[in-house]
Short mmCIF file of C-alpha atoms and ligand atoms in Angstrom, two decimals:
data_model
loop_
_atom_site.label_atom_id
_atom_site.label_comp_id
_atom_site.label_asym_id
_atom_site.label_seq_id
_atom_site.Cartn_x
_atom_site.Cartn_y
_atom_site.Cartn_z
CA UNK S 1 -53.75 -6.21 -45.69
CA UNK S 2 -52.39 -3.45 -48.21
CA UNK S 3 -50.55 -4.38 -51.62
CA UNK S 4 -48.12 -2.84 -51.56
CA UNK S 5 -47.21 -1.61 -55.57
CA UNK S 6 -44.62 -3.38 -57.39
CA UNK S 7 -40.78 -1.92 -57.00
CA UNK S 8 -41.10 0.64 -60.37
CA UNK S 9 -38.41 -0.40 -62.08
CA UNK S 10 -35.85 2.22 -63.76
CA UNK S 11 -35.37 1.59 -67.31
CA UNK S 12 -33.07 4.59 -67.87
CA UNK S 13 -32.35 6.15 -71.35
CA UNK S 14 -28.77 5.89 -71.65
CA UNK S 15 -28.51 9.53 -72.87
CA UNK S 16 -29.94 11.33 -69.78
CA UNK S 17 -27.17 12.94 -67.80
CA UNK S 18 -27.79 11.19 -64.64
CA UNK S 19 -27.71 7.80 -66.14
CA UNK S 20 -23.92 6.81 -66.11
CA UNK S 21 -23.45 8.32 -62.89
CA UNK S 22 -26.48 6.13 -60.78
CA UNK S 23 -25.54 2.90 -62.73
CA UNK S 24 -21.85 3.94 -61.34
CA UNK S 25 -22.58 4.51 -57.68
CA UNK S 26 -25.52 1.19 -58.18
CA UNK S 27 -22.20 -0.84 -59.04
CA UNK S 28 -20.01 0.13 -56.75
CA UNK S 29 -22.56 -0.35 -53.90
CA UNK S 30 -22.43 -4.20 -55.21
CA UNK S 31 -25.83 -4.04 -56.87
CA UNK S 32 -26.64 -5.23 -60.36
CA UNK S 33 -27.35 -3.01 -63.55
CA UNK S 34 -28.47 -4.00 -67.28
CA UNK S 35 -25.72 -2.55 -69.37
CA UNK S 36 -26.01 -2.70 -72.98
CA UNK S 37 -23.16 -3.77 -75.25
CA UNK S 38 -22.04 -3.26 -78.84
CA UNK S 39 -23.02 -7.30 -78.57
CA UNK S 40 -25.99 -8.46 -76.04
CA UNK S 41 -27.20 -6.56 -73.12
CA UNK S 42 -25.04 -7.49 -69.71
CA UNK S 43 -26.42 -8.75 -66.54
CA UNK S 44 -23.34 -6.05 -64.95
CA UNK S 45 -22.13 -6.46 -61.02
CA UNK S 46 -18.56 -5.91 -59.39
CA UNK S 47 -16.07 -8.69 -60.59
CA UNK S 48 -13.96 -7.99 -57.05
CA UNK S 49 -16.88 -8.52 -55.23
CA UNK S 50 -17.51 -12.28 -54.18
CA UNK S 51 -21.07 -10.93 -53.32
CA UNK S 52 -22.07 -9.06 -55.94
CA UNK S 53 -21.20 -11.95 -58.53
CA UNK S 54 -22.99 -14.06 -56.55
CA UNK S 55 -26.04 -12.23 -56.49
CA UNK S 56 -25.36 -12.33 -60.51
CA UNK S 57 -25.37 -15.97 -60.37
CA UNK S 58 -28.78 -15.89 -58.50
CA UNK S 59 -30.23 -13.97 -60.73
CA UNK S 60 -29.70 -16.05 -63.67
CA UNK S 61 -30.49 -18.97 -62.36
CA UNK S 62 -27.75 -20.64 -63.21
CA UNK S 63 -27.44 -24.51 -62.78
CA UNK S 64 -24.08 -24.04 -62.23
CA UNK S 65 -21.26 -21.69 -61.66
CA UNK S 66 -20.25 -21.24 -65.30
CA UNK S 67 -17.48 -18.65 -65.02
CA UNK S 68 -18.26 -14.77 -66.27
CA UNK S 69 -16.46 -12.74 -68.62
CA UNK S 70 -14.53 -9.91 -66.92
CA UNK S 71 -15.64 -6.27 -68.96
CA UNK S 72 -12.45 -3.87 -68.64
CA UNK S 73 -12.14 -0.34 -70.00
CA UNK S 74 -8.67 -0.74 -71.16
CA UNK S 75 -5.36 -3.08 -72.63
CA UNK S 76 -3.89 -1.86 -69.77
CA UNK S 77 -6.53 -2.86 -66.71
CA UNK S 78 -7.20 -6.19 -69.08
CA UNK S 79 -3.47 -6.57 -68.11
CA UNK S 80 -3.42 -6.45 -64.54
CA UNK S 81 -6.24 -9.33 -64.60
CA UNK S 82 -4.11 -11.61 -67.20
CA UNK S 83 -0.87 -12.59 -68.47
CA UNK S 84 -1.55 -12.32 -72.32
CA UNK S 85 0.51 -14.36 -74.86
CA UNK S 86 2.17 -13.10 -77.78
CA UNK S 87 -0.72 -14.32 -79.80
CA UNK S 88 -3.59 -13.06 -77.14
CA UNK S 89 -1.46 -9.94 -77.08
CA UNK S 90 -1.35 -9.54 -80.53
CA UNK S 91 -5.53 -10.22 -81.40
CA UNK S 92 -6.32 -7.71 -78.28
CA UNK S 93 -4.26 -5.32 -80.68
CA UNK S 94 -6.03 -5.56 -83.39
CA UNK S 95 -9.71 -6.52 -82.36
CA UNK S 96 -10.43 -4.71 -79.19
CA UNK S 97 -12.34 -2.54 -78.40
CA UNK S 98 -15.01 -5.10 -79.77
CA UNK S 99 -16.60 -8.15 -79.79
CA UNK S 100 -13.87 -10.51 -78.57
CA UNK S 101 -13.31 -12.46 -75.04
CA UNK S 102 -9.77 -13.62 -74.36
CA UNK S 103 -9.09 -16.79 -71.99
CA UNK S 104 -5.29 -16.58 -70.40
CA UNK S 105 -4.28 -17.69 -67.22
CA UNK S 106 -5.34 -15.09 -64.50
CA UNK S 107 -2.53 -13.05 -62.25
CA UNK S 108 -2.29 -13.48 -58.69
CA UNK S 109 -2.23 -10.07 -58.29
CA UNK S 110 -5.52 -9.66 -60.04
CA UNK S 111 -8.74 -8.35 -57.37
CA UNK S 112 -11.05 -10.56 -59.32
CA UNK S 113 -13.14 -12.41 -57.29
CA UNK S 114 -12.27 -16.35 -57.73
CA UNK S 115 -16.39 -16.77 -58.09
CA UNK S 116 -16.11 -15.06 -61.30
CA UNK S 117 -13.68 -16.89 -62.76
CA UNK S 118 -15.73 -19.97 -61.03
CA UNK S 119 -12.38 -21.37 -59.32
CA UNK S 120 -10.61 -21.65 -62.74
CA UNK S 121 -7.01 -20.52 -63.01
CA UNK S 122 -7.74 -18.18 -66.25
CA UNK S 123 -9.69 -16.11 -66.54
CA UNK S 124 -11.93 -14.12 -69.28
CA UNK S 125 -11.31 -10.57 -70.33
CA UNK S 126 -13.37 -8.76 -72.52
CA UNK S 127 -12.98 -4.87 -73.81
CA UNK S 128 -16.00 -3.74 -74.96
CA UNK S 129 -16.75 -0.95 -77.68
CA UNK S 130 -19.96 0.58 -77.21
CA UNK S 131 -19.61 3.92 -75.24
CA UNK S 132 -22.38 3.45 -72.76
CA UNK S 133 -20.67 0.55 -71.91
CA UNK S 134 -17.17 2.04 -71.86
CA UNK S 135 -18.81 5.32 -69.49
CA UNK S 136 -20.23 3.03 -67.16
CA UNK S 137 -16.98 1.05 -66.84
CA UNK S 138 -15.38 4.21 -66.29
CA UNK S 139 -17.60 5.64 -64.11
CA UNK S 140 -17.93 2.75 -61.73
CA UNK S 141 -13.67 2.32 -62.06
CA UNK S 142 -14.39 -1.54 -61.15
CA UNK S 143 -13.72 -4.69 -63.80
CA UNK S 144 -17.34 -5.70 -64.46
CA UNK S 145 -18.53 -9.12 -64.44
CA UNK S 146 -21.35 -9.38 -67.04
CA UNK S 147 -23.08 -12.49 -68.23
CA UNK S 148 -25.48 -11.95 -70.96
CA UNK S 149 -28.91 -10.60 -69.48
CA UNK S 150 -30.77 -13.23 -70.11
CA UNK S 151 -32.12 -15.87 -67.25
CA UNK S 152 -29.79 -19.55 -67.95
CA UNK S 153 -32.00 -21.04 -70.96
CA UNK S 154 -33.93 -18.02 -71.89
CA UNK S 155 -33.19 -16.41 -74.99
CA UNK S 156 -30.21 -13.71 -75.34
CA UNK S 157 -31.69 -10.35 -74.19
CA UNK S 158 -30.85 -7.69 -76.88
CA UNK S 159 -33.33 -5.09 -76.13
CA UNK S 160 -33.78 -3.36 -72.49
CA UNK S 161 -37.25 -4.54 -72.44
CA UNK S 162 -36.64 -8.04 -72.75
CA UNK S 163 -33.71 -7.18 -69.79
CA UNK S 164 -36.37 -6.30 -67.74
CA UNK S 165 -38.88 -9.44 -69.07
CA UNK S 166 -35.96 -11.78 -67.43
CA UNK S 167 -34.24 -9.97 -64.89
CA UNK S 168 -35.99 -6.90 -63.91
CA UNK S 169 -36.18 -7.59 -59.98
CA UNK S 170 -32.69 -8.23 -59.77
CA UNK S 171 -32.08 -5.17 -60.73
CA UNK S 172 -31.07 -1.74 -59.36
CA UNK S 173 -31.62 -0.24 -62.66
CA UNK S 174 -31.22 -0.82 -66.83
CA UNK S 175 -29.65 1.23 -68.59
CA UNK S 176 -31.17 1.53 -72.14
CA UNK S 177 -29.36 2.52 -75.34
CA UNK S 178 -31.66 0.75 -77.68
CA UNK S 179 -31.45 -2.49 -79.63
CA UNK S 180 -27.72 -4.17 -79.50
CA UNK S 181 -26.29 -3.81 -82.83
CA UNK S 182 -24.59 -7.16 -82.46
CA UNK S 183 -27.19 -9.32 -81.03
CA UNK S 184 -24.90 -11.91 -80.96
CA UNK S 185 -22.58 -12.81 -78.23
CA UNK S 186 -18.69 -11.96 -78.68
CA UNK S 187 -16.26 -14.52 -80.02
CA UNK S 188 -14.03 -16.34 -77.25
CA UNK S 189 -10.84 -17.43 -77.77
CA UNK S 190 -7.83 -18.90 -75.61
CA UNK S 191 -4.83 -20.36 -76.43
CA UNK S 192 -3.44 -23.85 -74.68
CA UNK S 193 -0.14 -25.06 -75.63
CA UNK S 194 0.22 -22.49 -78.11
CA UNK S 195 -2.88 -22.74 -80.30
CA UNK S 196 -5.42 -20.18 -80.13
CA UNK S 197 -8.84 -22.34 -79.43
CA UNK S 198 -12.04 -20.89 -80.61
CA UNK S 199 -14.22 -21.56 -77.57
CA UNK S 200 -17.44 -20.16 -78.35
CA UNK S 201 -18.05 -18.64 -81.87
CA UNK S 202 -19.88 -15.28 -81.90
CA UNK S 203 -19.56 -11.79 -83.07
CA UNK S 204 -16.14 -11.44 -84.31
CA UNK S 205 -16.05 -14.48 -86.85
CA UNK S 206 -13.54 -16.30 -87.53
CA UNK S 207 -11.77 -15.41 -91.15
CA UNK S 208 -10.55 -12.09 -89.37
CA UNK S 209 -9.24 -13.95 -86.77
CA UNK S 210 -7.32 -16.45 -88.80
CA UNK S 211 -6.10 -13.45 -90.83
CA UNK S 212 -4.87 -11.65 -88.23
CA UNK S 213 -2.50 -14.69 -86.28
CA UNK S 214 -2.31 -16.16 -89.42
CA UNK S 215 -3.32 -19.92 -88.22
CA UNK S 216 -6.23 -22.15 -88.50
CA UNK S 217 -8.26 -21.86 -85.62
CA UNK S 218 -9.05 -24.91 -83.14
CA UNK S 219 -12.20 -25.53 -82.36
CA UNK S 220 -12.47 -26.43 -78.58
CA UNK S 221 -14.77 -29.08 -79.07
CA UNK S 222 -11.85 -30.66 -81.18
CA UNK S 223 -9.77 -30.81 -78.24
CA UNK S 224 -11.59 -32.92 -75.82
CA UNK S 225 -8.26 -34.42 -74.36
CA UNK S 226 -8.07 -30.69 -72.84
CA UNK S 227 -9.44 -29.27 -69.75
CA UNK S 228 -10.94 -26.26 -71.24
CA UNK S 229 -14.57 -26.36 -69.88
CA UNK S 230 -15.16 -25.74 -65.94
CA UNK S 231 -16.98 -29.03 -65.64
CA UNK S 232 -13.85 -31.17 -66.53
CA UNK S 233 -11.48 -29.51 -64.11
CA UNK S 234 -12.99 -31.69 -61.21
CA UNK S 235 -9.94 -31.37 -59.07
CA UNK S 236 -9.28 -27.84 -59.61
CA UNK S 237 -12.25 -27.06 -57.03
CA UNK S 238 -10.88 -29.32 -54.84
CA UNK S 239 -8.64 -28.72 -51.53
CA UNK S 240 -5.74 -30.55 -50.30
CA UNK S 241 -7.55 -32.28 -47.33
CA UNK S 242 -10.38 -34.71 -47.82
CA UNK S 243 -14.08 -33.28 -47.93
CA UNK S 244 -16.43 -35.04 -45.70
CA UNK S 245 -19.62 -33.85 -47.26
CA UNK S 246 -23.34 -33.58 -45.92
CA UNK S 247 -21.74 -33.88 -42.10
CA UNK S 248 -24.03 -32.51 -39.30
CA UNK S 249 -20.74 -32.20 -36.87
CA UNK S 250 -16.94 -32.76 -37.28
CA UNK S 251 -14.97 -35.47 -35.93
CA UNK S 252 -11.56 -35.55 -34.10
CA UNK S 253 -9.25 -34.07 -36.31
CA UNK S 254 -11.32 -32.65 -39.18
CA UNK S 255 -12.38 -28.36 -39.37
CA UNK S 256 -15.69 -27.77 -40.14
CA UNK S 257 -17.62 -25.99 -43.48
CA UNK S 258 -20.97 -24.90 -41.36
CA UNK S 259 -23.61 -23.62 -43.04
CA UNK S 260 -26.99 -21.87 -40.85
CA UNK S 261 -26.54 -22.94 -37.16
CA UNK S 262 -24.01 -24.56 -35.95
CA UNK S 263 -23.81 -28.00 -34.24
CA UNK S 264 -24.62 -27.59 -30.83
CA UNK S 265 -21.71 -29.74 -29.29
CA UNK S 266 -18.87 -27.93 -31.43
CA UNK S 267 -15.61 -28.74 -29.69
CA UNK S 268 -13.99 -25.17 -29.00
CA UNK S 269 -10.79 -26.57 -30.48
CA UNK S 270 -12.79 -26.74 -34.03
CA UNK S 271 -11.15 -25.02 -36.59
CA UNK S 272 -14.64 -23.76 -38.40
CA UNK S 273 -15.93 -21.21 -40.71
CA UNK S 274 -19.64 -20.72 -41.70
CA UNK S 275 -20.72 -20.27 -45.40
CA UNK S 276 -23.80 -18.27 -44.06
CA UNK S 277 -25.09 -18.10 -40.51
CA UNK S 278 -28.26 -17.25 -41.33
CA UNK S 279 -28.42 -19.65 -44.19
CA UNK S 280 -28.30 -17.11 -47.20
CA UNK S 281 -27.68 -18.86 -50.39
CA UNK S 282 -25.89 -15.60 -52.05
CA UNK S 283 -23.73 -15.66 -49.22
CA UNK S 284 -22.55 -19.07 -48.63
CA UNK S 285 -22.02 -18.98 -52.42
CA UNK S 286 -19.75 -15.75 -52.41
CA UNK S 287 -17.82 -17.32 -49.20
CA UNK S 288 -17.42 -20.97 -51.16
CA UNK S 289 -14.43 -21.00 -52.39
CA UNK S 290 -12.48 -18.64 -49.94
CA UNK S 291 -13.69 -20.79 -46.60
CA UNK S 292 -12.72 -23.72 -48.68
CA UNK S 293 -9.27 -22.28 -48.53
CA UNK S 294 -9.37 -20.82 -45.28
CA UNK S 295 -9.95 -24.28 -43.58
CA UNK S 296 -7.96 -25.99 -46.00
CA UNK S 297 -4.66 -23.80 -45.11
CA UNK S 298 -4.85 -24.89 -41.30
CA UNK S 299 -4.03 -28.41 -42.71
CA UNK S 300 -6.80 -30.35 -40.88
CA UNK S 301 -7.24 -34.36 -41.43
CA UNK S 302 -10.21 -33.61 -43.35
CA UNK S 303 -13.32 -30.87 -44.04
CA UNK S 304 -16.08 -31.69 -43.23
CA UNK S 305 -18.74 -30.08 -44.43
CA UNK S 306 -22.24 -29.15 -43.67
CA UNK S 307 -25.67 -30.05 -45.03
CA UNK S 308 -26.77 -27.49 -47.73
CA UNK S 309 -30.03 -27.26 -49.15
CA UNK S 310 -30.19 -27.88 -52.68
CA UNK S 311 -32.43 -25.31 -54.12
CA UNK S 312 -31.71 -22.14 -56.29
CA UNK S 313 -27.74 -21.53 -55.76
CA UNK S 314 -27.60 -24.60 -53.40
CA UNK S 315 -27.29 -26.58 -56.84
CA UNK S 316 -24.52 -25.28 -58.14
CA UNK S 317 -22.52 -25.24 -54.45
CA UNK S 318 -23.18 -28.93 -53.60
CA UNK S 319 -22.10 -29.19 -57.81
CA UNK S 320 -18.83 -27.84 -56.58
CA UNK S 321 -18.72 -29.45 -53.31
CA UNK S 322 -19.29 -32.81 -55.15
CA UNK S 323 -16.35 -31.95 -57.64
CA UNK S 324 -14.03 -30.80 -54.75
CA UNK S 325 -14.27 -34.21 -52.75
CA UNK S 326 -14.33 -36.33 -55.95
CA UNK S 327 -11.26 -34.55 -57.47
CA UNK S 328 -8.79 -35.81 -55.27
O1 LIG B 1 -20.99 -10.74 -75.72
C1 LIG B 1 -20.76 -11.25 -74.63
O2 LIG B 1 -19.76 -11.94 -74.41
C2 LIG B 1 -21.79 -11.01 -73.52
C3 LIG B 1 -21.75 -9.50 -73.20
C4 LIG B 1 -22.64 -9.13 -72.04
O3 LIG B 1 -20.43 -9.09 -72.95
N1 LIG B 1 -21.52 -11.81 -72.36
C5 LIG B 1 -21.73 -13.17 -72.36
O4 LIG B 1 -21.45 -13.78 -71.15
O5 LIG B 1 -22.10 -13.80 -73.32
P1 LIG B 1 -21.97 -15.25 -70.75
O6 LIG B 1 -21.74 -15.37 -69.26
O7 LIG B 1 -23.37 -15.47 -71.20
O8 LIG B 1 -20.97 -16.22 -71.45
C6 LIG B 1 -19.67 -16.35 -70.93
C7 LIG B 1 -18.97 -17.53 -71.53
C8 LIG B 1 -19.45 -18.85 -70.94
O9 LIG B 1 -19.72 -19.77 -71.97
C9 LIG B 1 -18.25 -19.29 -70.12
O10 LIG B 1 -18.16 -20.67 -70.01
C10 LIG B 1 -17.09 -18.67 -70.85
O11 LIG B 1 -17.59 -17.42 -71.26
N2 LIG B 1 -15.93 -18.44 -69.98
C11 LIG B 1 -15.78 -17.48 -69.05
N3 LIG B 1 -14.60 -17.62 -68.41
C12 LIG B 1 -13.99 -18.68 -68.96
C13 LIG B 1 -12.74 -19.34 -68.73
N4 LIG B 1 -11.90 -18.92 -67.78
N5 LIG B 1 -12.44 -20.42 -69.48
C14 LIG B 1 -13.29 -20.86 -70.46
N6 LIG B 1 -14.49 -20.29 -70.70
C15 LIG B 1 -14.84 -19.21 -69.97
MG1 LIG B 2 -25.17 -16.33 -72.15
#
């Protein structure tokens, strides 16, 4: 038996010419690059494509599918993702390019993947300042979904070594433009029924922000009667017919979620889509929430849906699946 060496990976100094272009061409092939940020480094993959972001969940090991901020390289692409308020309108204005993350309800028009945005109906836009950032944005001329480059629970990457401490098989490359000169992860803000909510404090702090819409911030924890975190918008994951979960086969009447092989005695007449034939875990998860639709637009008695294992993304799917047939 040979060992074969370990993958080398490519920590690549941001300034070298070559740099922008390969972390470009790695993210438009759907592959995943360390980008740094004026804030934390970015755990960077295609925000249109449902595989790529779920291949960013993977990597992070995420319990869950805790939606991802969308990185844009201008006002005007952040508008073809959102419809900004007034007051969302008017803090993009004055605080982007920079440390802030705007939550406002997403447009159907918008090529976001619905992973991203983890089935929410808003979604998360972000302009960032620091040029690599901006070039690679550019470069690749896709939104970017980027988490912070950290594995879920691990401490906030801010250097491209620790990147590749955490994360380093995941990735095609990381791009390295030394220590963040934030270290600290932007501000978010949204704004339901008219109040800009500060839902996670960071970067930009909050004095400039009350200056500039010239009202007290609320704090989103202050608002519990509002549906503001994924986790209490149960029946937003869920589909108009019943879910029959854990189901080896269908009965009269219902489609069927597969997932692996199928059930050998599958009526023809089966209305039936499979997460993942070969039981991948980064596929089922990018085809979740599209199949659920799919099936659920044929109007069938009820879904039922197959077995899935519950390991690495398998948690956060049967999390969803769970949500979806409780939230009617
Ligand atoms: O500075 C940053 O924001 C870094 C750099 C890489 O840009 N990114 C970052 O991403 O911190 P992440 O995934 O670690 O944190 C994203 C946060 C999560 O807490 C998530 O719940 C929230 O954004 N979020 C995303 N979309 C949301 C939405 N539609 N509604 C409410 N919260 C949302
Ligand atoms: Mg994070």
């Amino acid at each position: 038996m040979t060992i074969e060496p370990a993958p080398a990976l490519r920590v690549v100094p941001a300034a070298e010419a070559e740099t922008i272009r390969q972390a470009g061409a790695a993210l438009r092939q759907g592959l995943l690059v360390g980008v740094p940020t004026e804030t934390v480094y970015g755990l960077a993959g295609d925000a249109t494509s449902a595989q790529a972001v779920a291949r960013i969940y993977a990597a992070k090991g995420r319990p869950n599918f805790n939606p991802l901020i969308v990185h844009v390289g201008s006002l005007a692409e952040a508008d073809r993702h959102g419809s900004f308020s007034p007051a969302l309108l008017k803090l993009a204005e004055r605080f982007w390019p920079g440390p802030l993350t705007l939550v406002m309800p997403v447009k159907l028009e918008s090529p976001v993947a619905e992973l991203a945005r983890a089935g929410l109906p808003t979604i998360a836009l972000r302009l960032p300042s620091h040029p690599v950032m901006r070039a690679i944005i550019t470069e690749a001329g896709l939104p970017l979904a980027a988490p912070s480059a950290n594995r879920s629970g691990h401490v906030t990457a801010t250097q491209a070594a620790h990147v590749a401490e955490d994360l380093g098989e995941a990735l095609a490359l990381i791009v390295d433009a030394g220590p963040s000169a934030l270290g600290l992860e932007s501000t978010i803000l949204g704004e339901f029924d008219g109040v800009v909510t500060l839902l996670r404090a960071g970067a930009l702090v909050r004095e400039d922000i009350e200056d500039a819409v010239r009202q007290k911030l609320v704090v989103a924890d202050h608002r519990a009667d509002r549906p503001l975190s994924p986790g209490m918008l149960a029946s937003h994951y869920a589909p108009s017919a019943r879910l029959r979960l854990e189901a080896e086969e269908p009965e009269a009447g219902e489609a069927y979620l597969a997932f692996g092989r199928l059930p050998p005695n599958l009526p023809a007449s089966t209305f039936c889509l499979n997460l993942s034939p070969q039981g991948d875990m980064v596929e089922a998860a990018a085809n979740l929430f599209s199949h659920l639709r799919s099936l659920d637009a044929r109007g069938p008695q009820a879904i039922a849906v197959a077995p899935i294992p519950h390991h690495g993304l398998g948690e956060a799917i049967n999390d969803r699946l769970a949500r979806a047939a409780r939230g009617r």
